[in-house]
Coordinates of C-alpha atoms and ligand atoms in Angstrom, one line a residue:
M23 CA 0.0 0.0 0.0
A24 CA 2.8 2.4 1.0
T25 CA 4.7 1.5 -2.2
L26 CA 1.7 2.3 -4.3
F27 CA 1.2 5.6 -2.6
L28 CA 4.8 6.5 -3.1
T29 CA 4.7 5.6 -6.7
I30 CA 1.6 7.7 -7.3
L31 CA 3.2 10.6 -5.4
L32 CA 6.4 10.4 -7.4
A33 CA 4.5 10.2 -10.7
T34 CA 2.5 13.3 -9.7
V35 CA 5.6 15.3 -8.8
L36 CA 7.3 14.2 -12.0
F37 CA 4.3 15.1 -14.1
L38 CA 4.1 18.6 -12.5
I39 CA 7.9 19.2 -13.0
L40 CA 7.6 18.2 -16.7
R41 CA 4.5 20.4 -17.1
I42 CA 6.2 23.4 -15.7
F43 CA 9.4 22.9 -17.8
S44 CA 7.6 22.1 -21.0
H45 CA 5.3 25.0 -20.4
R46 CA 8.3 27.3 -20.1
R47 CA 10.0 25.7 -23.2
N48 CA 6.9 25.8 -25.4
R49 CA 6.5 29.4 -24.6
S50 CA 10.1 30.1 -25.3
H51 CA 9.6 28.8 -28.9
N52 CA 6.7 31.1 -29.8
N53 CA 6.6 33.6 -27.1
R54 CA 9.9 34.2 -25.5
L55 CA 9.5 35.0 -21.8
P56 CA 12.0 37.4 -20.2
P57 CA 14.9 35.4 -18.6
G58 CA 14.9 34.4 -15.0
P59 CA 15.9 31.6 -12.6
N60 CA 14.2 28.2 -13.1
P61 CA 11.1 27.8 -10.9
W62 CA 10.6 24.9 -8.6
P63 CA 7.5 22.7 -9.0
I64 CA 4.3 24.3 -7.4
I65 CA 6.1 27.0 -5.3
G66 CA 8.0 28.3 -8.3
N67 CA 10.6 30.9 -7.5
L68 CA 9.2 31.7 -4.0
P69 CA 12.3 30.2 -2.3
H70 CA 14.5 32.5 -4.4
M71 CA 13.0 35.7 -3.0
G72 CA 14.8 35.8 0.3
T73 CA 14.1 38.2 3.2
K74 CA 14.8 41.3 1.2
P75 CA 13.3 40.7 -2.2
H76 CA 14.2 44.1 -3.6
R77 CA 17.9 43.3 -3.0
T78 CA 17.6 39.7 -4.3
L79 CA 15.8 40.8 -7.4
S80 CA 18.4 43.6 -7.9
A81 CA 21.3 41.1 -7.7
M82 CA 19.5 39.0 -10.5
V83 CA 19.9 41.9 -12.9
T84 CA 23.6 41.0 -13.3
T85 CA 22.7 37.4 -14.5
Y86 CA 19.4 38.0 -16.4
G87 CA 19.3 41.6 -17.3
P88 CA 16.9 44.4 -16.4
I89 CA 13.7 42.6 -17.4
L90 CA 13.1 39.4 -15.4
H91 CA 10.5 36.7 -15.3
L92 CA 9.7 34.6 -12.2
R93 CA 6.9 32.3 -11.2
L94 CA 5.7 32.8 -7.7
G95 CA 3.5 29.8 -7.0
F96 CA 1.2 29.8 -10.0
V97 CA 1.6 33.5 -10.7
D98 CA 3.7 34.9 -13.6
V99 CA 5.7 37.8 -12.3
V100 CA 7.8 40.3 -14.4
V101 CA 10.2 42.6 -12.8
A102 CA 11.3 46.0 -14.3
A103 CA 14.7 46.9 -13.1
S104 CA 16.0 49.7 -15.3
K105 CA 14.9 53.2 -16.2
S106 CA 14.1 52.2 -19.8
V107 CA 12.3 49.0 -18.9
A108 CA 10.2 50.9 -16.3
E109 CA 9.4 53.5 -18.9
Q110 CA 8.2 50.7 -21.3
F111 CA 5.8 49.3 -18.7
L112 CA 4.6 52.5 -17.0
K113 CA 4.6 55.0 -19.9
I114 CA 4.3 53.1 -23.2
H115 CA 2.2 50.2 -21.9
D116 CA 0.7 52.1 -18.9
A117 CA -2.9 51.5 -19.8
N118 CA -2.4 47.8 -20.0
F119 CA -0.8 47.7 -16.6
A120 CA -3.2 50.1 -14.8
S121 CA -4.9 47.5 -12.6
R122 CA -3.7 45.6 -9.5
P123 CA -3.4 41.8 -9.2
P124 CA -6.0 40.1 -7.0
N125 CA -4.9 39.7 -3.4
S126 CA -6.4 38.7 -0.1
G127 CA -5.7 42.1 1.6
A128 CA -7.7 44.0 -1.0
K129 CA -10.5 41.4 -0.8
H130 CA -10.9 41.1 3.0
M131 CA -9.6 44.4 4.3
A132 CA -10.0 47.0 1.5
Y133 CA -13.8 46.6 1.1
N134 CA -13.4 44.0 -1.7
Y135 CA -11.5 46.3 -4.0
Q136 CA -13.9 49.2 -3.5
D137 CA -11.0 51.4 -2.4
L138 CA -8.7 53.6 -4.4
V139 CA -5.4 51.6 -4.0
F140 CA -6.9 48.3 -5.3
A141 CA -9.8 49.4 -7.4
P142 CA -9.6 47.9 -10.9
Y143 CA -8.7 50.5 -13.5
G144 CA -12.0 51.9 -14.8
H145 CA -14.9 54.2 -14.1
R146 CA -15.0 53.9 -10.3
W147 CA -11.2 54.1 -9.9
R148 CA -11.2 57.3 -12.1
L149 CA -13.9 58.8 -9.9
L150 CA -12.1 58.1 -6.7
R151 CA -8.9 59.4 -8.1
K152 CA -10.6 62.6 -9.2
I153 CA -12.1 63.1 -5.8
S154 CA -8.7 62.6 -4.2
S155 CA -6.9 65.0 -6.5
V156 CA -9.6 67.7 -6.6
H157 CA -10.9 67.6 -3.0
L158 CA -8.2 66.1 -0.8
F159 CA -4.8 66.9 -2.4
S160 CA -5.4 69.9 -4.5
A161 CA -3.1 72.9 -3.9
K162 CA -6.0 74.6 -2.1
A163 CA -6.8 71.6 0.1
L164 CA -3.1 71.3 1.1
E165 CA -3.0 75.0 2.0
D166 CA -6.2 74.7 4.0
F167 CA -4.5 72.1 6.2
K168 CA -1.1 73.7 6.4
H169 CA -1.7 75.1 9.9
V170 CA -2.4 71.5 11.1
R171 CA 0.9 70.2 9.8
Q172 CA 2.7 73.3 11.2
E173 CA 1.1 72.8 14.7
E174 CA 1.9 69.1 14.8
V175 CA 5.5 69.7 13.7
G176 CA 5.7 72.4 16.3
T177 CA 4.6 70.0 19.0
L178 CA 7.3 67.5 17.9
T179 CA 10.1 70.1 18.1
R180 CA 9.0 71.2 21.6
E181 CA 9.1 67.6 22.7
L182 CA 12.6 67.3 21.2
V183 CA 13.7 70.4 23.1
R184 CA 12.2 69.1 26.4
V185 CA 13.9 65.7 26.3
G186 CA 17.1 67.5 27.5
T187 CA 19.9 64.9 27.8
K188 CA 17.6 61.8 27.3
P189 CA 18.1 59.9 24.1
V190 CA 15.1 59.7 21.7
N191 CA 14.0 57.2 19.1
L192 CA 13.5 59.7 16.3
G193 CA 11.5 57.4 14.0
Q194 CA 8.9 56.8 16.6
L195 CA 8.4 60.5 17.4
V196 CA 8.3 61.4 13.7
N197 CA 5.8 58.7 13.1
M198 CA 3.5 60.0 15.9
C199 CA 3.8 63.5 14.4
V200 CA 2.8 62.3 10.9
V201 CA -0.1 60.1 12.2
N202 CA -1.4 63.0 14.3
A203 CA -1.2 65.4 11.5
L204 CA -3.0 63.0 9.1
G205 CA -5.5 62.1 11.8
R206 CA -6.5 65.7 12.2
E207 CA -6.5 66.4 8.4
M208 CA -8.6 63.3 7.7
I209 CA -11.0 62.8 10.7
G210 CA -10.4 65.8 12.8
R211 CA -8.6 63.8 15.6
R212 CA -5.1 63.4 16.9
L213 CA -4.3 59.8 17.4
F214 CA -1.4 59.9 19.8
G215 CA -0.8 62.0 22.9
A216 CA -2.7 63.7 25.7
D217 CA -5.9 64.7 23.9
A218 CA -6.2 61.5 21.9
D219 CA -9.4 59.6 23.0
H220 CA -10.0 55.9 23.4
K221 CA -11.4 55.6 19.8
A222 CA -8.1 57.0 18.5
D223 CA -6.3 54.4 20.6
E224 CA -8.3 51.6 18.9
F225 CA -7.8 53.1 15.5
R226 CA -4.0 53.2 16.0
S227 CA -3.8 49.5 17.1
M228 CA -6.0 48.5 14.1
V229 CA -3.7 50.3 11.6
T230 CA -0.7 48.6 13.1
E231 CA -2.3 45.2 12.8
M232 CA -3.4 45.9 9.3
M233 CA 0.1 46.8 8.2
A234 CA 1.4 43.6 9.8
L235 CA -1.3 41.5 8.1
A236 CA -0.8 43.1 4.7
G237 CA 2.9 42.4 5.0
V238 CA 2.4 38.6 5.5
F239 CA 3.0 36.4 2.5
N240 CA -0.3 34.6 2.0
I241 CA 0.1 31.3 0.1
G242 CA -3.5 31.5 -1.2
D243 CA -2.5 34.6 -3.3
F244 CA 0.1 32.6 -5.2
V245 CA -1.5 29.2 -5.2
P246 CA -5.2 30.0 -5.7
S247 CA -6.3 26.4 -5.4
L248 CA -5.1 26.5 -1.8
D249 CA -6.8 29.8 -1.0
W250 CA -9.9 28.3 0.5
L251 CA -7.8 26.4 3.1
D252 CA -6.4 29.6 4.5
L253 CA -3.4 27.6 5.7
Q254 CA -1.8 30.4 7.7
G255 CA -5.1 31.8 9.1
V256 CA -4.3 35.1 7.5
A257 CA -7.7 35.5 5.7
G258 CA -9.5 34.8 9.0
K259 CA -7.5 37.4 10.8
M260 CA -8.1 39.9 8.0
K261 CA -11.9 39.3 8.1
R262 CA -12.0 39.8 11.9
L263 CA -9.9 43.0 11.7
H264 CA -12.0 44.3 8.9
K265 CA -15.2 43.9 11.0
R266 CA -13.6 46.0 13.8
F267 CA -12.2 48.6 11.4
D268 CA -15.5 48.9 9.6
A269 CA -17.4 49.4 12.9
F270 CA -14.9 52.1 13.9
L271 CA -15.1 53.9 10.5
S272 CA -18.9 53.6 10.4
S273 CA -19.1 55.3 13.8
I274 CA -16.8 58.1 12.9
L275 CA -18.8 58.6 9.7
K276 CA -22.1 58.7 11.6
E277 CA -20.7 61.1 14.2
H278 CA -19.5 63.4 11.4
E279 CA -22.9 63.2 9.6
M280 CA -24.7 64.0 12.9
N281 CA -22.5 67.1 13.5
G282 CA -23.5 68.2 10.0
Q283 CA -22.8 71.8 9.3
D284 CA -20.6 72.3 12.4
Q285 CA -17.9 70.2 10.9
K286 CA -18.2 71.4 7.3
H287 CA -14.9 71.1 5.6
T288 CA -12.9 71.1 8.8
D289 CA -11.4 67.8 7.8
M290 CA -11.3 65.6 4.7
L291 CA -14.0 63.3 6.0
S292 CA -16.4 66.2 6.1
T293 CA -15.5 67.1 2.6
L294 CA -16.2 63.5 1.4
I295 CA -19.5 63.5 3.2
S296 CA -20.5 66.8 1.5
L297 CA -19.9 65.0 -1.8
K298 CA -22.4 62.2 -1.1
G299 CA -25.4 62.4 -3.4
T300 CA -23.6 64.8 -5.7
D301 CA -23.3 63.9 -9.4
L302 CA -19.5 63.8 -9.6
D303 CA -18.9 62.6 -13.1
G304 CA -21.9 64.2 -15.0
D305 CA -23.2 60.6 -15.3
G306 CA -24.9 60.2 -11.9
G307 CA -21.8 58.7 -10.3
S308 CA -21.6 59.7 -6.6
L309 CA -19.8 58.5 -3.6
T310 CA -21.0 55.7 -1.4
D311 CA -20.5 55.2 2.4
T312 CA -18.3 52.2 1.7
E313 CA -16.1 54.2 -0.7
I314 CA -15.7 56.9 1.9
K315 CA -14.6 54.4 4.5
A316 CA -12.3 52.7 2.1
L317 CA -10.7 56.0 1.1
L318 CA -10.0 56.9 4.7
L319 CA -8.5 53.5 5.2
N320 CA -6.2 53.9 2.2
M321 CA -5.0 57.3 3.2
F322 CA -4.0 56.2 6.6
T323 CA -2.2 53.0 5.6
A324 CA -0.5 54.5 2.5
G325 CA 0.3 57.9 4.0
T326 CA 1.9 57.4 7.4
D327 CA 4.8 54.9 7.5
T328 CA 6.0 56.0 4.0
S329 CA 6.4 59.6 5.0
A330 CA 7.7 59.0 8.5
S331 CA 10.4 56.4 7.6
T332 CA 11.7 58.7 4.8
V333 CA 12.4 61.5 7.3
D334 CA 14.1 59.0 9.6
W335 CA 16.4 57.8 6.8
A336 CA 17.1 61.5 5.8
I337 CA 18.3 62.5 9.3
A338 CA 20.4 59.3 9.5
E339 CA 22.1 60.2 6.2
L340 CA 22.7 63.7 7.3
I341 CA 24.3 62.5 10.6
R342 CA 26.6 60.2 8.6
H343 CA 27.5 63.2 6.4
P344 CA 28.2 66.1 8.7
D345 CA 29.5 68.3 5.8
I346 CA 26.1 67.9 4.0
M347 CA 24.2 68.6 7.3
V348 CA 26.3 71.9 7.7
K349 CA 25.5 73.0 4.1
A350 CA 21.8 72.3 4.6
Q351 CA 21.8 74.2 7.9
E352 CA 23.7 77.1 6.3
E353 CA 21.1 77.3 3.6
L354 CA 18.3 77.5 6.2
D355 CA 20.2 80.1 8.2
I356 CA 20.6 82.3 5.1
V357 CA 17.1 81.8 3.7
V358 CA 15.0 81.6 6.9
G359 CA 17.3 82.8 9.6
R360 CA 17.3 81.7 13.2
D361 CA 14.5 83.9 14.5
R362 CA 11.6 81.9 13.2
P363 CA 10.9 78.3 12.4
V364 CA 11.0 77.3 8.7
N365 CA 7.5 76.8 7.1
E366 CA 6.2 75.1 4.1
S367 CA 6.3 78.2 1.9
D368 CA 10.1 78.4 2.4
I369 CA 10.8 75.1 0.7
A370 CA 10.8 76.5 -2.8
Q371 CA 13.7 78.7 -1.8
L372 CA 15.8 75.8 -0.4
P373 CA 17.3 74.0 -3.4
Y374 CA 20.0 72.3 -1.4
L375 CA 17.5 70.8 1.0
Q376 CA 15.4 69.7 -1.9
A377 CA 18.4 67.9 -3.4
V378 CA 19.0 66.2 0.0
I379 CA 15.5 64.9 -0.1
K380 CA 15.8 63.6 -3.6
E381 CA 19.1 61.8 -2.8
N382 CA 17.5 60.3 0.2
F383 CA 14.5 59.1 -1.9
R384 CA 17.0 57.6 -4.3
L385 CA 18.8 55.5 -1.7
H386 CA 15.8 54.8 0.6
P387 CA 12.6 54.6 -1.4
P388 CA 9.9 53.7 1.2
T389 CA 8.2 51.1 -1.2
P390 CA 11.2 49.5 -2.9
L391 CA 9.1 47.3 -5.2
S392 CA 6.3 49.9 -5.6
L393 CA 2.8 48.4 -5.5
P394 CA 2.1 45.5 -7.9
H395 CA 0.3 46.0 -11.3
I396 CA -1.3 43.4 -13.5
A397 CA -1.1 42.9 -17.3
S398 CA -4.7 43.1 -18.5
E399 CA -3.7 41.7 -21.9
S400 CA -0.6 39.9 -23.2
C401 CA 1.9 42.2 -24.7
E402 CA 5.5 42.4 -26.0
I403 CA 8.1 44.4 -24.2
N404 CA 11.8 44.6 -25.3
G405 CA 11.1 41.6 -27.6
Y406 CA 9.8 39.5 -24.7
H407 CA 6.3 38.0 -24.3
I408 CA 4.5 39.3 -21.2
P409 CA 1.5 36.9 -20.6
K410 CA -1.9 38.3 -19.7
G411 CA -2.4 38.2 -16.0
S412 CA 1.3 38.7 -15.1
T413 CA 2.1 40.7 -12.0
L414 CA 4.4 43.6 -12.6
L415 CA 6.9 44.5 -9.9
T416 CA 8.9 47.7 -10.5
N417 CA 12.2 47.6 -8.6
I418 CA 12.3 51.3 -7.8
W419 CA 15.2 50.6 -5.4
A420 CA 17.4 48.9 -8.0
I421 CA 16.7 51.5 -10.7
A422 CA 17.8 54.3 -8.4
R423 CA 21.1 52.5 -7.8
D424 CA 21.7 51.5 -11.4
P425 CA 25.4 52.2 -12.2
D426 CA 24.5 52.9 -15.8
Q427 CA 22.4 55.8 -14.6
W428 CA 24.2 57.1 -11.5
S429 CA 27.9 57.8 -11.0
D430 CA 29.1 56.4 -7.6
P431 CA 25.6 55.1 -7.1
L432 CA 26.0 54.1 -3.4
A433 CA 27.4 57.5 -2.3
F434 CA 25.1 60.1 -0.8
K435 CA 25.7 63.1 -3.0
P436 CA 22.8 65.7 -3.2
E437 CA 25.0 67.8 -5.5
R438 CA 24.2 65.5 -8.4
F439 CA 20.7 67.2 -8.5
L440 CA 22.0 70.7 -8.4
P441 CA 22.7 72.9 -11.5
G442 CA 25.7 71.5 -13.3
G443 CA 25.3 68.1 -11.6
E444 CA 24.8 64.8 -13.5
K445 CA 21.1 64.8 -12.7
S446 CA 20.3 68.5 -12.5
G447 CA 16.6 68.9 -13.1
V448 CA 15.6 65.3 -12.3
D449 CA 12.6 65.1 -10.0
V450 CA 10.7 62.5 -8.1
K451 CA 7.3 63.2 -9.6
G452 CA 7.1 60.4 -12.1
S453 CA 8.5 61.8 -15.4
D454 CA 12.2 60.9 -14.8
F455 CA 12.1 57.1 -14.7
E456 CA 15.5 56.7 -13.0
L457 CA 14.0 58.1 -9.8
I458 CA 10.4 57.1 -9.2
P459 CA 9.8 56.6 -5.4
F460 CA 6.1 57.5 -5.9
G461 CA 5.7 55.2 -9.0
A462 CA 4.7 56.6 -12.4
G463 CA 1.9 56.6 -14.9
R464 CA -1.8 56.4 -14.2
R465 CA -1.4 54.6 -10.8
I466 CA 1.3 57.0 -9.5
C467 CA 0.9 57.8 -5.8
A468 CA -2.3 59.7 -5.2
G469 CA -0.8 61.4 -2.1
L470 CA 2.4 62.6 -3.8
S471 CA 1.9 66.3 -3.1
L472 CA 1.0 65.8 0.5
G473 CA 3.8 63.2 1.1
L474 CA 6.4 65.4 -0.5
R475 CA 5.4 68.5 1.4
T476 CA 5.3 66.7 4.7
I477 CA 8.7 65.1 4.2
Q478 CA 10.4 68.3 3.0
F479 CA 8.9 70.4 5.8
L480 CA 9.6 67.9 8.6
T481 CA 13.2 67.4 7.4
A482 CA 13.8 71.1 7.1
T483 CA 12.5 71.7 10.6
L484 CA 14.7 69.0 12.1
V485 CA 17.8 70.3 10.3
Q486 CA 17.1 74.0 11.2
G487 CA 16.1 73.3 14.7
F488 CA 18.7 70.9 16.0
D489 CA 22.2 69.5 15.8
W490 CA 22.2 65.7 16.2
E491 CA 24.4 63.4 18.1
L492 CA 24.1 59.6 18.1
A493 CA 23.2 58.0 21.5
G494 CA 25.3 55.4 23.2
G495 CA 28.6 56.7 21.9
V496 CA 27.9 55.5 18.3
T497 CA 30.0 57.4 15.8
P498 CA 28.5 58.5 12.5
E499 CA 30.8 56.1 10.5
K500 CA 29.5 53.2 12.6
L501 CA 25.8 54.0 12.3
N502 CA 23.9 50.9 11.3
M503 CA 22.1 51.6 8.0
E504 CA 20.5 48.1 7.5
E505 CA 17.0 47.9 6.1
S506 CA 14.2 45.8 7.4
Y507 CA 11.9 44.7 4.6
G508 CA 8.2 45.0 5.2
L509 CA 5.3 46.8 3.8
T510 CA 7.6 49.8 3.9
L511 CA 11.4 49.9 4.0
Q512 CA 12.2 50.8 7.6
R513 CA 15.5 51.1 9.4
A514 CA 16.4 47.7 10.9
V515 CA 17.9 49.5 13.9
P516 CA 16.1 52.5 15.2
L517 CA 17.8 55.9 15.0
V518 CA 18.4 56.8 18.6
V519 CA 19.7 60.4 19.0
H520 CA 20.3 63.4 21.3
P521 CA 18.8 66.5 19.7
K522 CA 20.7 69.7 20.6
P523 CA 18.6 72.8 20.0
R524 CA 20.1 75.4 17.7
L525 CA 17.5 78.1 18.1
A526 CA 16.3 80.3 21.0
P527 CA 13.4 78.7 23.1
N528 CA 10.8 81.2 21.9
V529 CA 11.4 80.1 18.3
Y530 CA 10.1 76.7 19.3
G531 CA 7.2 78.3 21.0
L532 CA 8.7 77.8 24.5
G533 CA 9.2 80.4 27.3
S534 CA 12.8 81.4 27.6
G535 CA 12.9 80.3 31.3
Ligands
HEM1 C1 7.0 59.2 1.1 C2 5.7 59.3 0.8 C3 5.1 58.3 -0.2 C4 5.6 57.5 -1.1 C5 7.1 57.3 -1.4 C6 4.5 56.8 -1.7 C7 4.7 55.8 -2.7 C8 3.7 55.2 -3.4 C9 3.8 54.3 -4.5 C10 5.2 53.8 -5.0 C11 2.6 53.9 -4.9 C12 2.3 52.9 -6.0 C13 2.4 53.6 -7.4 C14 2.1 52.6 -8.5 O1 1.3 51.6 -8.3 O2 2.7 52.7 -9.5 C15 1.6 54.7 -4.1 C16 0.3 54.6 -4.3 C17 -0.6 55.3 -3.5 N1 -0.3 56.2 -2.5 FE1 1.5 56.8 -1.9 N2 3.4 57.2 -1.2 C18 3.6 58.2 -0.2 C19 2.7 58.9 0.5 C20 1.4 58.8 0.4 C21 0.4 59.7 1.1 C22 0.8 60.8 2.1 C23 -0.8 59.2 0.7 C24 -2.2 59.8 1.2 C25 -2.4 60.3 2.3 C26 -0.6 58.2 -0.3 C27 -1.7 57.5 -0.9 C28 -1.5 56.7 -2.0 C29 -2.6 56.0 -2.7 C30 -4.1 56.3 -2.4 C31 -2.1 55.2 -3.7 C32 -2.8 54.4 -4.7 C33 -3.0 55.1 -6.0 C34 -3.8 54.3 -7.0 O3 -3.7 53.1 -7.0 O4 -4.4 54.9 -7.9 N3 0.7 58.0 -0.5 N4 2.3 55.5 -3.2

């Protein structure tokens, strides 16, 4: 009996191996796939991905070139790892790659794709995108909430002054600041600190859990026939979390609706509520309660860790490069002076600071593999066949370190973006494909303008307001710069520092006593 079972098992495995290889070979006669490592039966190339997939995939470029094919479970995956290949996918073939692949997070947590991040490319996505660009992130909307960001950044600097000689975990404090600012902008509430209520507490813990769950590799996403088994229990946890999240968002929505006129346009949620029942596209399309809740969810998850971790990396790089820190401080002293804190409107007059931010985005893009896209139809790119249904990963991280594009690619050199530099005029806004931390094309980050403003303003404030010393006697040369891969690329070791105020107490809004 045991022998029979073993024979059947062996035959099945052999059959699967032959199928996968013959599948690959057949396609290579007629439709040549991009090169890539040979997949294992069933699990494909999953074991090749390692713990830091952006680095593993980047290393594969040397062997296979800048366009790569992998099989993750049963899913075809293509990876774009050079400026010109990214441009092919996200500019020339952008419309074909404008949807996202199916995944359990979108299904169970993001209102079954009714949100903006995962909505299939089409009418509803266009509507949500328009709402976000016109009503949430327009220049006017950003100006309306400027005072909120200014107040929250002010609170952060006062806290940094008050710590005295105690070391601080900078990433944690910056994260609190970003979450509080976004909380006030979106739902009119701070989420950390003295005046945060118990609802805020609950919201915060749910966001943390959601980020953790979204970061888990769920086998069912790659081997769909196993999805129903929910082998890791991920789908179950997602469904339970979604119920809690939905109850919370529904109660906030109801509360806002009851407050009616009082809250009109004092936060983004009020603006969204005011759009309910309005014909938004001239075709009767309006906003539903579910879409409003899904949008809130998106903004919070997509907009907090990304911005906060970028600032954390920027200060770490400046500490490692004291000459660059001094230049950035000198620029601030000349343009802003030391008698008032820098504000968002000063940023346009701070080209060196802007170059520092670009260089930091180049070496530390918060989402190194961007968000996945899917090929709606088969197409041909660089002479290779890209099958319908393939997942596209854009290796933003590898492209920004490509030695064909960047001289001395691992060095932190903001000067390269200044007039006369090799990349003078290159920006992060999606038209220069060698530097696309926010992605590019139709699905480019919807919160780019807010994210960029927040990061520039926060970094400028921390540079103007403080000199920075590493805690525990760590020297700048020895500062650990390892990455921990997750939903966003965080520092593996927190940046623990002593902030030394550079300005008079009254400039931080503190009494001089
Ligand atoms: C450092 C800051 C940020 C970075 C680097 C960043 C990066 C990205 C990237 C790479 C994508 C995927 C683009 C693609 O699929 O091609 C994305 C999408 C998105 N981001 Fe951001 N993001 C940041 C901040 C924000 C903020 C502050 C918000 C909102 C509050 C936001 C909201 C979104 C949304 C809604 C999408 C989905 C857009 C769509 O699918 O149409 N992001 N972001």
